[in-house]
Structures are given as C-alpha cells and as structure tokens.
Amino acid sequence: MHRPSIYDRLHRYRKPEAPAMDASPRFEAGRLALVAALALTPAGVVSTSGVPEAVAPAQDAAFSGPRGEPALVHRIEGLIEASPGVPGDPIVCREWLLLGTLLDELLLVTADIPEEAVVDVVWTTALAAPARDWVVERLKGMLERWRLPVTFQWVEVRPPADCANLHERLAPMPGSRARWVVWLSASSLVNGPGVDQLAREGALRTVMHPQGLAAGEAASAVVFRRLVPDESGGAPGTAWTLHRGQRSACVSRRKGRGLSQALEDCIGEYTASVCDDLPEADTIITDTPGLPGRSGELAGMLSVRYPQMDLAEHGADIEMLCGWPGDAAYGVQIALGAAVAGVDGNALLLQLREDGITGAQWLLGSPALEADKGVADAG
C-alpha cells in the first residue's frame, strides 16, 4: 500500500501563494505633495513657523571685485565643526558643513512622516566623485545614528534641480515603493571660485557695484509625498501641491527690451497648462530681482497681472536672506514660498537668474484637505 511521503503531506498544508503584486506603484509625474520644508540661510531658519528678518551682506576683504574692491557676501555662522578626514577642497568642505548642520534640524521636517513609513532620500549636488562619495557615506551614517522611526530605503545622489526637472530628480528608483521622499540641497559661493564666477558674469555685488548678487550660501530639506494618479486634494497630512514648473526662453536682459512681456507670456502659458481654473497667487517669490534689468520690469508686469496684490507685503525674494547661494537657491525658494503663503495660500515661484531663461512654478495650498480613502497612509 502506498503511503504519502512527508513532502506530500506537507504540501497539503501549504498556504496558497498570494497573487503577484506590482512592486513599484505608479506615481504621478507632474505633481508632488509638499508636507514640510526648512531652509538654513545667513538670516536664520526659514520654515512654516516663520521667516527671519532680511539681513544685509557683509564686506569680505578675502574676496574682491574686478577693480579690487571688497565683495559683499552672505555667510552662515555657527555651522558644525569639520569632522576628521573631511576633504581639503574648501567647496566640498563647506557643502558638507552646510549639509551636516541641516541634518541637525531634520527632526523638524520629518515629524509629519508616519512612523514605520518607507522614505527615499535624494541629495542633489554638483560635486563630483570621489568627494561626492565621501559625503554620501557620512550622510548615510548620520541618518543611521539619528534612529528616526522610519525606514530610509534609498539615499540617492542626483544632479542639481530646477523647477522643470525637480519631479524627475525625485522620481523613485526601480522597485521603490516609498511614498515619501526627503530632498536635501546645500551649496555655497562664499569661496574663490564662486565669487569669480559671479564676477565673470558681471553679476557680483561689491561696495562699488551695488546692483548685483552677493555671494551667499544655504541648505534646505523638503519633505514630499508622492501622489498616485487621480489622487485628489493632495494626500493625508499634506499642506501644498507643487506642480511641475516650466522654463521658457525669453528676451535677454542685456537687450533691454521685452522682459516684462516675456514674463507675462511665460506665466500665462504655464498657468493654462496646470489648470483651467487656477486660483490667484497669494504671494510671489522671486530669486534674483537685484540683477540689472530685473526689478523694474518685474514689478511693472506683476502690478498689471495682479493689481490687487501689494507686492511689498505679499512678495519676497531669497536674495534678502542669503544672496545668491548657487544650486541651493531653488530649495530655499520653495521653503520661502510655503512659509509666506501659509497652508491655505498659493505661491507663484519665479526664477530669473539665467539670462534669456524664465522659470515659473505653482505651489498650491490645500485649505480643506481630506484623506483619500483609497490610499494607504504609510510607506
């Protein structure tokens, strides 16, 4: 008589296999839910708790303009001490000190992430290997030592972002199921190469050249929740929706004509592409109105498009907080937009730094946010 083997008997009690699930949820490409943002600037910390008072740049005899006059700089005081083994390159060292100081404030922006959530960390930087790899290892070590109640799935390094490509920069890695992503950015132009770059462009602000940009530095951390298609009203715990921005070619400021019309066209075309019934802007956040040929035409265009808005009260620019910090400027602009607009307000972000290019982006508040019943809250 045939007796079933131990393998046959065990097979009877095996649980049926669960149907295969898609390992990578499909997230929206053109929207991100902004949950929290924080920026370190020479003026102080920018967050939803408040915006520091503007500060004036200081003369620094270590850096000079084309005629040998002292350059004006915005420098952050009180950074963490340099750790052993930090690369000797002053640019690399300064970016790491900014990033390390920023991480000390990370608890402030991760408080709204649910416990046990799966989180991606993306650091955008222009640093190249091997210095970049050195910073990544220290970054991973600091995140582990913090022992935050979340799971950091990936710590990725990607190139600097702008309003048109940030959503791609923060896209999940293949196989990632993380609904949350923390974007880190830090940079400084308070160094020889940074000051020289501004001087070559004719944009350096000095004691003899008041129109221009003071070399600055900054760091930012922004927490986003990735949205699935058709997810309405943002996501649980979300205060804003950041739409993909647009960069458009415009008339060179050096030609002295048509900048206001180019800005009007860019804003109008971009706004129509975002939504048919977009609410009015509650605040305007600009990056470089101090450059020659910017502030006058910008103010003229905005006063025509938004006649009801008091730009002195409802406008802000990052220059007053940090001068021009380089690649970190964009993160500061987003944090400033959220802080000034508030959770029920809308901010229009305008990027005018590059000659012949205008950037526009909407950050829309969510005053009556309701949880999407069909979307899981964590991870």
mmCIF file of C-alpha atoms in Angstrom:
data_model
loop_
_atom_site.group_PDB
_atom_site.id
_atom_site.type_symbol
_atom_site.label_atom_id
_atom_site.label_comp_id
_atom_site.label_asym_id
_atom_site.label_seq_id
_atom_site.Cartn_x
_atom_site.Cartn_y
_atom_site.Cartn_z
ATOM 1 C CA MET A 1 0.000 0.000 0.000
ATOM 2 C CA HIS A 2 1.367 3.382 -0.988
ATOM 3 C CA ARG A 3 1.911 5.787 1.886
ATOM 4 C CA PRO A 4 2.273 9.502 1.176
ATOM 5 C CA SER A 5 5.724 10.853 1.735
ATOM 6 C CA ILE A 6 6.485 13.634 4.226
ATOM 7 C CA TYR A 7 6.744 16.058 1.272
ATOM 8 C CA ASP A 8 3.275 15.077 0.038
ATOM 9 C CA ARG A 9 1.780 15.597 3.477
ATOM 10 C CA LEU A 10 3.465 18.986 3.944
ATOM 11 C CA HIS A 11 2.271 20.068 0.521
ATOM 12 C CA ARG A 12 -1.340 19.679 1.673
ATOM 13 C CA TYR A 13 -0.828 22.339 4.333
ATOM 14 C CA ARG A 14 0.999 24.890 2.249
ATOM 15 C CA LYS A 15 -0.797 28.233 2.081
ATOM 16 C CA PRO A 16 -1.803 29.253 -1.402
ATOM 17 C CA GLU A 17 0.571 31.835 -2.851
ATOM 18 C CA ALA A 18 -0.673 35.387 -2.883
ATOM 19 C CA PRO A 19 -1.186 36.875 -6.310
ATOM 20 C CA ALA A 20 1.815 38.764 -7.608
ATOM 21 C CA MET A 21 1.687 42.469 -6.847
ATOM 22 C CA ASP A 22 3.281 45.318 -8.708
ATOM 23 C CA ALA A 23 6.493 46.037 -6.800
ATOM 24 C CA SER A 24 6.576 49.638 -7.926
ATOM 25 C CA PRO A 25 3.423 51.747 -7.543
ATOM 26 C CA ARG A 26 2.819 54.177 -10.377
ATOM 27 C CA PHE A 27 3.257 57.722 -9.118
ATOM 28 C CA GLU A 28 2.248 60.961 -10.790
ATOM 29 C CA ALA A 29 4.995 62.622 -12.797
ATOM 30 C CA GLY A 30 3.741 66.214 -12.639
ATOM 31 C CA ARG A 31 2.670 66.718 -9.020
ATOM 32 C CA LEU A 32 4.285 66.303 -5.609
ATOM 33 C CA ALA A 33 2.558 66.814 -2.272
ATOM 34 C CA LEU A 34 4.731 69.109 -0.160
ATOM 35 C CA VAL A 35 4.478 68.273 3.542
ATOM 36 C CA ALA A 36 7.250 70.293 5.206
ATOM 37 C CA ALA A 37 10.176 72.478 4.220
ATOM 38 C CA LEU A 38 13.082 74.062 6.035
ATOM 39 C CA ALA A 39 15.998 76.176 4.852
ATOM 40 C CA LEU A 40 19.156 77.348 6.606
ATOM 41 C CA THR A 41 20.163 80.846 5.488
ATOM 42 C CA PRO A 42 22.517 83.557 6.782
ATOM 43 C CA ALA A 43 19.394 85.388 8.019
ATOM 44 C CA GLY A 44 18.184 82.367 10.005
ATOM 45 C CA VAL A 45 15.900 79.366 9.552
ATOM 46 C CA VAL A 46 13.035 79.552 7.063
ATOM 47 C CA SER A 47 10.133 77.233 7.922
ATOM 48 C CA THR A 48 6.363 77.245 8.259
ATOM 49 C CA SER A 49 6.947 78.615 11.759
ATOM 50 C CA GLY A 50 8.234 81.860 10.320
ATOM 51 C CA VAL A 51 10.590 83.778 8.075
ATOM 52 C CA PRO A 52 13.607 85.602 9.532
ATOM 53 C CA GLU A 53 14.214 89.278 9.008
ATOM 54 C CA ALA A 54 16.269 90.239 5.982
ATOM 55 C CA VAL A 55 19.956 90.809 6.590
ATOM 56 C CA ALA A 56 22.476 92.949 4.753
ATOM 57 C CA PRO A 57 25.544 91.295 3.224
ATOM 58 C CA ALA A 58 28.912 91.967 4.805
ATOM 59 C CA GLN A 59 32.137 93.158 3.221
ATOM 60 C CA ASP A 60 34.759 90.438 2.977
ATOM 61 C CA ALA A 61 38.288 91.556 2.187
ATOM 62 C CA ALA A 62 39.202 87.959 1.297
ATOM 63 C CA PHE A 63 37.174 88.313 -1.900
ATOM 64 C CA SER A 64 37.315 91.213 -4.321
ATOM 65 C CA GLY A 65 35.551 92.513 -7.389
ATOM 66 C CA PRO A 66 37.017 93.317 -10.826
ATOM 67 C CA ARG A 67 38.524 96.597 -9.543
ATOM 68 C CA GLY A 68 39.924 95.103 -6.364
ATOM 69 C CA GLU A 69 37.113 96.396 -4.180
ATOM 70 C CA PRO A 70 35.753 94.125 -1.387
ATOM 71 C CA ALA A 71 32.961 91.792 -2.400
ATOM 72 C CA LEU A 72 29.729 91.552 -0.423
ATOM 73 C CA VAL A 73 28.867 88.111 0.947
ATOM 74 C CA HIS A 74 26.186 86.332 2.983
ATOM 75 C CA ARG A 75 27.793 83.743 5.280
ATOM 76 C CA ILE A 76 26.060 81.333 7.700
ATOM 77 C CA GLU A 77 27.565 81.354 11.190
ATOM 78 C CA GLY A 78 27.517 78.504 13.692
ATOM 79 C CA LEU A 79 27.940 75.514 11.368
ATOM 80 C CA ILE A 80 29.000 72.154 12.787
ATOM 81 C CA GLU A 81 32.701 71.557 13.258
ATOM 82 C CA ALA A 82 34.597 69.869 10.450
ATOM 83 C CA SER A 83 34.850 66.117 11.004
ATOM 84 C CA PRO A 84 38.143 64.220 10.705
ATOM 85 C CA GLY A 85 39.005 63.236 7.184
ATOM 86 C CA VAL A 86 36.944 65.943 5.502
ATOM 87 C CA PRO A 87 38.363 66.684 2.031
ATOM 88 C CA GLY A 88 40.707 69.658 1.844
ATOM 89 C CA ASP A 89 38.801 71.259 -1.038
ATOM 90 C CA PRO A 90 37.068 74.296 0.543
ATOM 91 C CA ILE A 91 33.992 73.903 -1.688
ATOM 92 C CA VAL A 92 33.499 70.269 -0.667
ATOM 93 C CA CYS A 93 34.181 71.045 2.983
ATOM 94 C CA ARG A 94 31.708 73.912 3.083
ATOM 95 C CA GLU A 95 28.942 71.935 1.384
ATOM 96 C CA TRP A 96 29.395 69.100 3.873
ATOM 97 C CA LEU A 97 29.310 71.504 6.833
ATOM 98 C CA LEU A 98 26.089 73.036 5.484
ATOM 99 C CA LEU A 99 24.561 69.613 4.907
ATOM 100 C CA GLY A 100 25.644 68.310 8.313
ATOM 101 C CA THR A 101 24.193 71.363 10.075
ATOM 102 C CA LEU A 102 20.967 70.921 8.111
ATOM 103 C CA LEU A 103 20.653 67.314 9.290
ATOM 104 C CA ASP A 104 20.667 68.533 12.884
ATOM 105 C CA GLU A 105 17.320 70.130 12.053
ATOM 106 C CA LEU A 106 15.934 67.095 10.215
ATOM 107 C CA LEU A 107 13.551 66.137 13.009
ATOM 108 C CA LEU A 108 11.644 69.360 12.365
ATOM 109 C CA VAL A 109 10.709 68.327 8.831
ATOM 110 C CA THR A 110 10.268 64.577 9.358
ATOM 111 C CA ALA A 111 7.791 64.917 12.237
ATOM 112 C CA ASP A 112 4.842 64.639 9.829
ATOM 113 C CA ILE A 113 6.057 61.391 8.256
ATOM 114 C CA PRO A 114 4.168 58.420 9.769
ATOM 115 C CA GLU A 115 6.171 56.016 11.898
ATOM 116 C CA GLU A 116 7.487 52.972 10.015
ATOM 117 C CA ALA A 117 6.988 54.750 6.688
ATOM 118 C CA VAL A 118 9.408 53.940 3.880
ATOM 119 C CA VAL A 119 11.371 57.013 2.827
ATOM 120 C CA ASP A 120 13.738 57.828 -0.027
ATOM 121 C CA VAL A 121 16.425 60.482 0.488
ATOM 122 C CA VAL A 122 17.659 62.405 -2.564
ATOM 123 C CA TRP A 123 20.626 64.760 -2.317
ATOM 124 C CA THR A 124 21.108 66.966 -5.376
ATOM 125 C CA THR A 125 24.618 68.307 -5.855
ATOM 126 C CA ALA A 126 27.171 69.368 -8.433
ATOM 127 C CA LEU A 127 30.021 67.706 -6.519
ATOM 128 C CA ALA A 128 31.902 65.010 -8.405
ATOM 129 C CA ALA A 129 33.454 61.762 -7.194
ATOM 130 C CA PRO A 130 35.356 60.967 -5.028
ATOM 131 C CA ALA A 131 34.304 63.920 -2.844
ATOM 132 C CA ARG A 132 30.622 63.219 -3.559
ATOM 133 C CA ASP A 133 31.001 59.600 -2.436
ATOM 134 C CA TRP A 134 32.748 60.720 0.765
ATOM 135 C CA VAL A 135 29.787 62.961 1.620
ATOM 136 C CA VAL A 136 27.261 60.214 0.816
ATOM 137 C CA GLU A 137 28.869 57.804 3.276
ATOM 138 C CA ARG A 138 28.804 60.427 6.039
ATOM 139 C CA LEU A 139 25.226 61.284 5.139
ATOM 140 C CA LYS A 140 24.157 57.655 5.472
ATOM 141 C CA GLY A 141 25.986 57.379 8.785
ATOM 142 C CA MET A 142 24.238 60.435 10.226
ATOM 143 C CA LEU A 143 20.821 59.167 9.167
ATOM 144 C CA GLU A 144 21.503 55.824 10.850
ATOM 145 C CA ARG A 145 22.663 57.461 14.071
ATOM 146 C CA TRP A 146 19.506 59.564 14.256
ATOM 147 C CA ARG A 147 17.424 56.352 14.601
ATOM 148 C CA LEU A 148 14.327 58.054 13.245
ATOM 149 C CA PRO A 149 11.173 55.871 13.351
ATOM 150 C CA VAL A 150 11.146 55.485 9.560
ATOM 151 C CA THR A 151 12.938 53.263 7.072
ATOM 152 C CA PHE A 152 15.348 55.047 4.747
ATOM 153 C CA GLN A 153 15.153 52.830 1.676
ATOM 154 C CA TRP A 154 17.471 54.697 -0.689
ATOM 155 C CA VAL A 155 19.988 57.503 -0.270
ATOM 156 C CA GLU A 156 20.467 58.739 -3.826
ATOM 157 C CA VAL A 157 22.688 61.433 -5.347
ATOM 158 C CA ARG A 158 21.395 63.287 -8.390
ATOM 159 C CA PRO A 159 22.364 66.455 -10.313
ATOM 160 C CA PRO A 160 21.117 69.888 -9.223
ATOM 161 C CA ALA A 161 17.417 70.533 -9.816
ATOM 162 C CA ASP A 162 15.379 73.372 -11.266
ATOM 163 C CA CYS A 163 11.643 74.000 -11.459
ATOM 164 C CA ALA A 164 11.258 72.000 -14.675
ATOM 165 C CA ASN A 165 13.119 68.836 -13.658
ATOM 166 C CA LEU A 166 12.699 68.505 -9.876
ATOM 167 C CA HIS A 167 9.926 65.938 -10.251
ATOM 168 C CA GLU A 168 12.211 63.755 -12.383
ATOM 169 C CA ARG A 169 15.089 64.213 -9.921
ATOM 170 C CA LEU A 170 12.843 62.937 -7.131
ATOM 171 C CA ALA A 171 11.300 60.050 -9.074
ATOM 172 C CA PRO A 172 11.583 56.680 -7.285
ATOM 173 C CA MET A 173 14.255 54.152 -8.129
ATOM 174 C CA PRO A 174 13.069 50.997 -9.946
ATOM 175 C CA GLY A 175 11.444 48.748 -7.365
ATOM 176 C CA SER A 176 10.916 51.518 -4.809
ATOM 177 C CA ARG A 177 7.557 51.586 -3.033
ATOM 178 C CA ALA A 178 8.372 54.679 -0.971
ATOM 179 C CA ARG A 179 5.553 57.204 -0.863
ATOM 180 C CA TRP A 180 7.802 59.705 0.928
ATOM 181 C CA VAL A 181 10.933 61.442 -0.301
ATOM 182 C CA VAL A 182 13.220 63.884 1.522
ATOM 183 C CA TRP A 183 15.085 66.263 -0.793
ATOM 184 C CA LEU A 184 18.359 67.713 0.507
ATOM 185 C CA SER A 185 20.324 70.530 -1.109
ATOM 186 C CA ALA A 186 23.290 72.645 0.051
ATOM 187 C CA SER A 187 25.779 74.905 -1.700
ATOM 188 C CA SER A 188 27.982 77.930 -1.157
ATOM 189 C CA LEU A 189 29.506 80.601 -3.375
ATOM 190 C CA VAL A 190 31.386 82.161 -0.452
ATOM 191 C CA ASN A 191 34.676 80.944 -1.872
ATOM 192 C CA GLY A 192 37.138 81.976 -4.534
ATOM 193 C CA PRO A 193 35.592 80.064 -7.465
ATOM 194 C CA GLY A 194 32.077 81.175 -6.510
ATOM 195 C CA VAL A 195 32.972 84.852 -6.300
ATOM 196 C CA ASP A 196 34.982 84.630 -9.528
ATOM 197 C CA GLN A 197 32.012 83.060 -11.310
ATOM 198 C CA LEU A 198 29.723 85.935 -10.356
ATOM 199 C CA ALA A 199 32.422 88.460 -11.306
ATOM 200 C CA ARG A 200 32.877 86.909 -14.774
ATOM 201 C CA GLU A 201 29.130 87.171 -15.353
ATOM 202 C CA GLY A 202 29.142 90.828 -14.304
ATOM 203 C CA ALA A 203 26.697 89.889 -11.548
ATOM 204 C CA LEU A 204 28.878 90.245 -8.425
ATOM 205 C CA ARG A 205 27.685 92.764 -5.867
ATOM 206 C CA THR A 206 30.512 94.800 -4.343
ATOM 207 C CA VAL A 207 30.890 98.032 -2.390
ATOM 208 C CA MET A 208 31.375 99.829 -5.730
ATOM 209 C CA HIS A 209 28.746 97.829 -7.658
ATOM 210 C CA PRO A 210 25.512 97.783 -5.598
ATOM 211 C CA GLN A 211 23.430 96.231 -8.369
ATOM 212 C CA GLY A 212 24.132 92.538 -8.484
ATOM 213 C CA LEU A 213 24.228 89.429 -6.332
ATOM 214 C CA ALA A 214 26.099 88.976 -3.070
ATOM 215 C CA ALA A 215 27.845 85.595 -2.902
ATOM 216 C CA GLY A 216 25.850 83.501 -0.440
ATOM 217 C CA GLU A 217 25.229 80.025 0.904
ATOM 218 C CA ALA A 218 22.245 77.990 2.068
ATOM 219 C CA ALA A 219 20.897 74.495 2.670
ATOM 220 C CA SER A 220 17.370 73.107 2.519
ATOM 221 C CA ALA A 221 15.381 69.989 3.365
ATOM 222 C CA VAL A 222 11.952 69.457 1.800
ATOM 223 C CA VAL A 223 9.633 66.524 2.534
ATOM 224 C CA PHE A 224 7.358 65.403 -0.298
ATOM 225 C CA ARG A 225 4.722 62.696 -0.573
ATOM 226 C CA ARG A 226 4.481 61.072 -3.981
ATOM 227 C CA LEU A 227 0.974 61.071 -5.407
ATOM 228 C CA VAL A 228 -0.727 58.271 -7.281
ATOM 229 C CA PRO A 229 -2.789 59.136 -10.381
ATOM 230 C CA ASP A 230 -6.209 60.646 -9.684
ATOM 231 C CA GLU A 231 -5.353 61.229 -6.025
ATOM 232 C CA SER A 232 -7.334 64.382 -5.323
ATOM 233 C CA GLY A 233 -6.847 67.015 -2.674
ATOM 234 C CA GLY A 234 -3.210 66.161 -2.105
ATOM 235 C CA ALA A 235 -2.627 63.457 0.499
ATOM 236 C CA PRO A 236 -3.213 62.928 4.222
ATOM 237 C CA GLY A 237 -1.183 65.476 6.162
ATOM 238 C CA THR A 238 -0.264 67.462 3.066
ATOM 239 C CA ALA A 239 -0.341 71.243 3.030
ATOM 240 C CA TRP A 240 0.621 72.078 -0.577
ATOM 241 C CA THR A 241 0.795 70.628 -4.069
ATOM 242 C CA LEU A 242 3.907 71.500 -6.063
ATOM 243 C CA HIS A 243 3.212 71.321 -9.789
ATOM 244 C CA ARG A 244 5.963 70.687 -12.290
ATOM 245 C CA GLY A 245 7.362 74.049 -13.336
ATOM 246 C CA GLN A 246 8.233 75.436 -16.753
ATOM 247 C CA ARG A 247 11.351 77.115 -18.114
ATOM 248 C CA SER A 248 10.895 79.290 -21.181
ATOM 249 C CA ALA A 249 13.258 81.230 -23.415
ATOM 250 C CA CYS A 250 12.806 84.974 -23.055
ATOM 251 C CA VAL A 251 14.420 88.164 -24.268
ATOM 252 C CA SER A 252 17.897 88.696 -22.876
ATOM 253 C CA ARG A 253 18.021 91.268 -20.111
ATOM 254 C CA ARG A 254 21.102 92.677 -21.832
ATOM 255 C CA LYS A 255 18.965 93.697 -24.814
ATOM 256 C CA GLY A 256 16.894 95.905 -22.530
ATOM 257 C CA ARG A 257 13.524 95.153 -24.101
ATOM 258 C CA GLY A 258 10.509 92.949 -23.658
ATOM 259 C CA LEU A 259 11.388 91.193 -20.393
ATOM 260 C CA SER A 260 8.029 92.061 -18.836
ATOM 261 C CA GLN A 261 6.165 90.711 -21.883
ATOM 262 C CA ALA A 262 8.247 87.543 -21.842
ATOM 263 C CA LEU A 263 7.412 87.047 -18.167
ATOM 264 C CA GLU A 264 3.728 87.635 -18.838
ATOM 265 C CA ASP A 265 3.736 85.116 -21.696
ATOM 266 C CA CYS A 266 5.612 82.520 -19.630
ATOM 267 C CA ILE A 267 3.282 82.822 -16.639
ATOM 268 C CA GLY A 268 0.154 82.788 -18.797
ATOM 269 C CA GLU A 269 1.189 79.775 -20.873
ATOM 270 C CA TYR A 270 2.387 77.808 -17.859
ATOM 271 C CA THR A 271 -0.671 78.591 -15.748
ATOM 272 C CA ALA A 272 -3.009 77.433 -18.516
ATOM 273 C CA SER A 273 -1.101 74.136 -18.727
ATOM 274 C CA VAL A 274 -1.504 73.479 -14.997
ATOM 275 C CA CYS A 275 -5.218 74.065 -14.523
ATOM 276 C CA ASP A 276 -8.165 75.653 -16.315
ATOM 277 C CA ASP A 277 -9.451 77.320 -13.155
ATOM 278 C CA LEU A 278 -6.323 78.150 -11.189
ATOM 279 C CA PRO A 279 -6.742 80.408 -8.147
ATOM 280 C CA GLU A 280 -4.927 83.714 -7.916
ATOM 281 C CA ALA A 281 -1.470 83.937 -6.382
ATOM 282 C CA ASP A 282 -1.356 85.000 -2.741
ATOM 283 C CA THR A 283 2.375 85.624 -2.846
ATOM 284 C CA ILE A 284 5.146 85.957 -5.435
ATOM 285 C CA ILE A 285 8.593 84.510 -4.631
ATOM 286 C CA THR A 286 11.489 85.591 -6.848
ATOM 287 C CA ASP A 287 15.128 84.594 -6.855
ATOM 288 C CA THR A 288 17.241 87.426 -8.311
ATOM 289 C CA PRO A 289 15.451 90.779 -8.627
ATOM 290 C CA GLY A 290 18.722 92.502 -7.693
ATOM 291 C CA LEU A 291 20.282 91.808 -11.073
ATOM 292 C CA PRO A 292 20.333 94.742 -13.514
ATOM 293 C CA GLY A 293 17.189 94.987 -15.635
ATOM 294 C CA ARG A 294 15.063 92.790 -13.410
ATOM 295 C CA SER A 295 13.274 94.598 -10.588
ATOM 296 C CA GLY A 296 11.681 97.396 -12.653
ATOM 297 C CA GLU A 297 10.173 95.252 -15.405
ATOM 298 C CA LEU A 298 9.253 92.511 -12.945
ATOM 299 C CA ALA A 299 7.369 94.930 -10.711
ATOM 300 C CA GLY A 300 5.644 96.503 -13.710
ATOM 301 C CA MET A 301 4.453 93.190 -15.094
ATOM 302 C CA LEU A 302 3.243 91.886 -11.721
ATOM 303 C CA SER A 303 1.370 95.102 -10.918
ATOM 304 C CA VAL A 304 -0.575 94.710 -14.174
ATOM 305 C CA ARG A 305 -1.243 90.982 -13.797
ATOM 306 C CA TYR A 306 -2.036 91.131 -10.069
ATOM 307 C CA PRO A 307 -3.307 94.693 -9.449
ATOM 308 C CA GLN A 308 -4.957 93.693 -6.173
ATOM 309 C CA MET A 309 -1.696 92.446 -4.667
ATOM 310 C CA ASP A 310 0.568 94.580 -2.505
ATOM 311 C CA LEU A 311 3.942 93.241 -3.651
ATOM 312 C CA ALA A 312 5.714 94.857 -0.711
ATOM 313 C CA GLU A 313 3.557 92.822 1.666
ATOM 314 C CA HIS A 314 2.909 89.681 -0.353
ATOM 315 C CA GLY A 315 6.143 89.365 -2.287
ATOM 316 C CA ALA A 316 9.510 88.011 -1.157
ATOM 317 C CA ASP A 317 12.852 87.162 -2.661
ATOM 318 C CA ILE A 318 15.607 84.859 -1.493
ATOM 319 C CA GLU A 319 18.315 87.479 -2.069
ATOM 320 C CA MET A 320 17.326 89.268 1.136
ATOM 321 C CA LEU A 321 18.018 86.107 3.131
ATOM 322 C CA CYS A 322 21.035 84.514 1.501
ATOM 323 C CA GLY A 323 22.256 86.476 -1.533
ATOM 324 C CA TRP A 324 22.907 84.012 -4.326
ATOM 325 C CA PRO A 325 23.922 80.595 -2.886
ATOM 326 C CA GLY A 326 24.148 78.698 -6.168
ATOM 327 C CA ASP A 327 22.344 75.380 -6.624
ATOM 328 C CA ALA A 328 20.722 75.535 -3.167
ATOM 329 C CA ALA A 329 18.715 78.632 -4.144
ATOM 330 C CA TYR A 330 15.793 76.636 -5.532
ATOM 331 C CA GLY A 331 15.191 74.714 -2.290
ATOM 332 C CA VAL A 332 15.250 77.983 -0.350
ATOM 333 C CA GLN A 333 12.692 79.438 -2.777
ATOM 334 C CA ILE A 334 10.287 76.532 -2.217
ATOM 335 C CA ALA A 335 10.652 76.753 1.571
ATOM 336 C CA LEU A 336 10.114 80.526 1.435
ATOM 337 C CA GLY A 337 7.031 80.109 -0.761
ATOM 338 C CA ALA A 338 5.428 77.682 1.695
ATOM 339 C CA ALA A 339 6.321 79.870 4.685
ATOM 340 C CA VAL A 340 4.975 83.109 3.225
ATOM 341 C CA ALA A 341 1.841 81.659 1.584
ATOM 342 C CA GLY A 342 0.771 79.531 4.550
ATOM 343 C CA VAL A 343 -1.122 76.244 4.320
ATOM 344 C CA ASP A 344 -4.188 77.811 2.705
ATOM 345 C CA GLY A 345 -2.294 80.091 0.332
ATOM 346 C CA ASN A 346 -0.862 79.831 -3.164
ATOM 347 C CA ALA A 347 2.627 80.894 -4.183
ATOM 348 C CA LEU A 348 3.949 81.615 -7.655
ATOM 349 C CA LEU A 349 7.686 80.962 -7.846
ATOM 350 C CA LEU A 350 9.605 82.916 -10.487
ATOM 351 C CA GLN A 351 13.195 82.119 -11.463
ATOM 352 C CA LEU A 352 15.052 84.861 -13.321
ATOM 353 C CA ARG A 353 18.691 84.018 -12.626
ATOM 354 C CA GLU A 354 19.706 82.788 -16.075
ATOM 355 C CA ASP A 355 19.966 85.344 -18.840
ATOM 356 C CA GLY A 356 17.364 84.577 -21.512
ATOM 357 C CA ILE A 357 15.505 81.952 -19.415
ATOM 358 C CA THR A 358 12.412 82.452 -17.246
ATOM 359 C CA GLY A 359 11.134 79.803 -14.840
ATOM 360 C CA ALA A 360 7.651 79.654 -13.302
ATOM 361 C CA GLN A 361 6.100 77.197 -10.860
ATOM 362 C CA TRP A 362 2.882 76.946 -8.827
ATOM 363 C CA LEU A 363 2.803 75.891 -5.176
ATOM 364 C CA LEU A 364 -0.873 75.499 -4.302
ATOM 365 C CA GLY A 365 -2.218 75.330 -0.763
ATOM 366 C CA SER A 366 -4.837 72.854 0.435
ATOM 367 C CA PRO A 367 -7.201 74.618 2.848
ATOM 368 C CA ALA A 368 -9.743 71.788 3.077
ATOM 369 C CA LEU A 369 -7.646 68.673 2.901
ATOM 370 C CA GLU A 370 -9.353 65.307 3.237
ATOM 371 C CA ALA A 371 -7.729 61.912 3.298
ATOM 372 C CA ASP A 372 -8.104 59.800 0.217
ATOM 373 C CA LYS A 373 -9.888 56.683 1.403
ATOM 374 C CA GLY A 374 -8.312 54.503 -1.233
ATOM 375 C CA VAL A 375 -4.717 55.380 -0.484
ATOM 376 C CA ALA A 376 -2.630 53.818 2.244
ATOM 377 C CA ASP A 377 -1.307 56.321 4.761
ATOM 378 C CA ALA A 378 2.161 54.929 5.394
ATOM 379 C CA GLY A 379 5.062 53.644 3.395
#
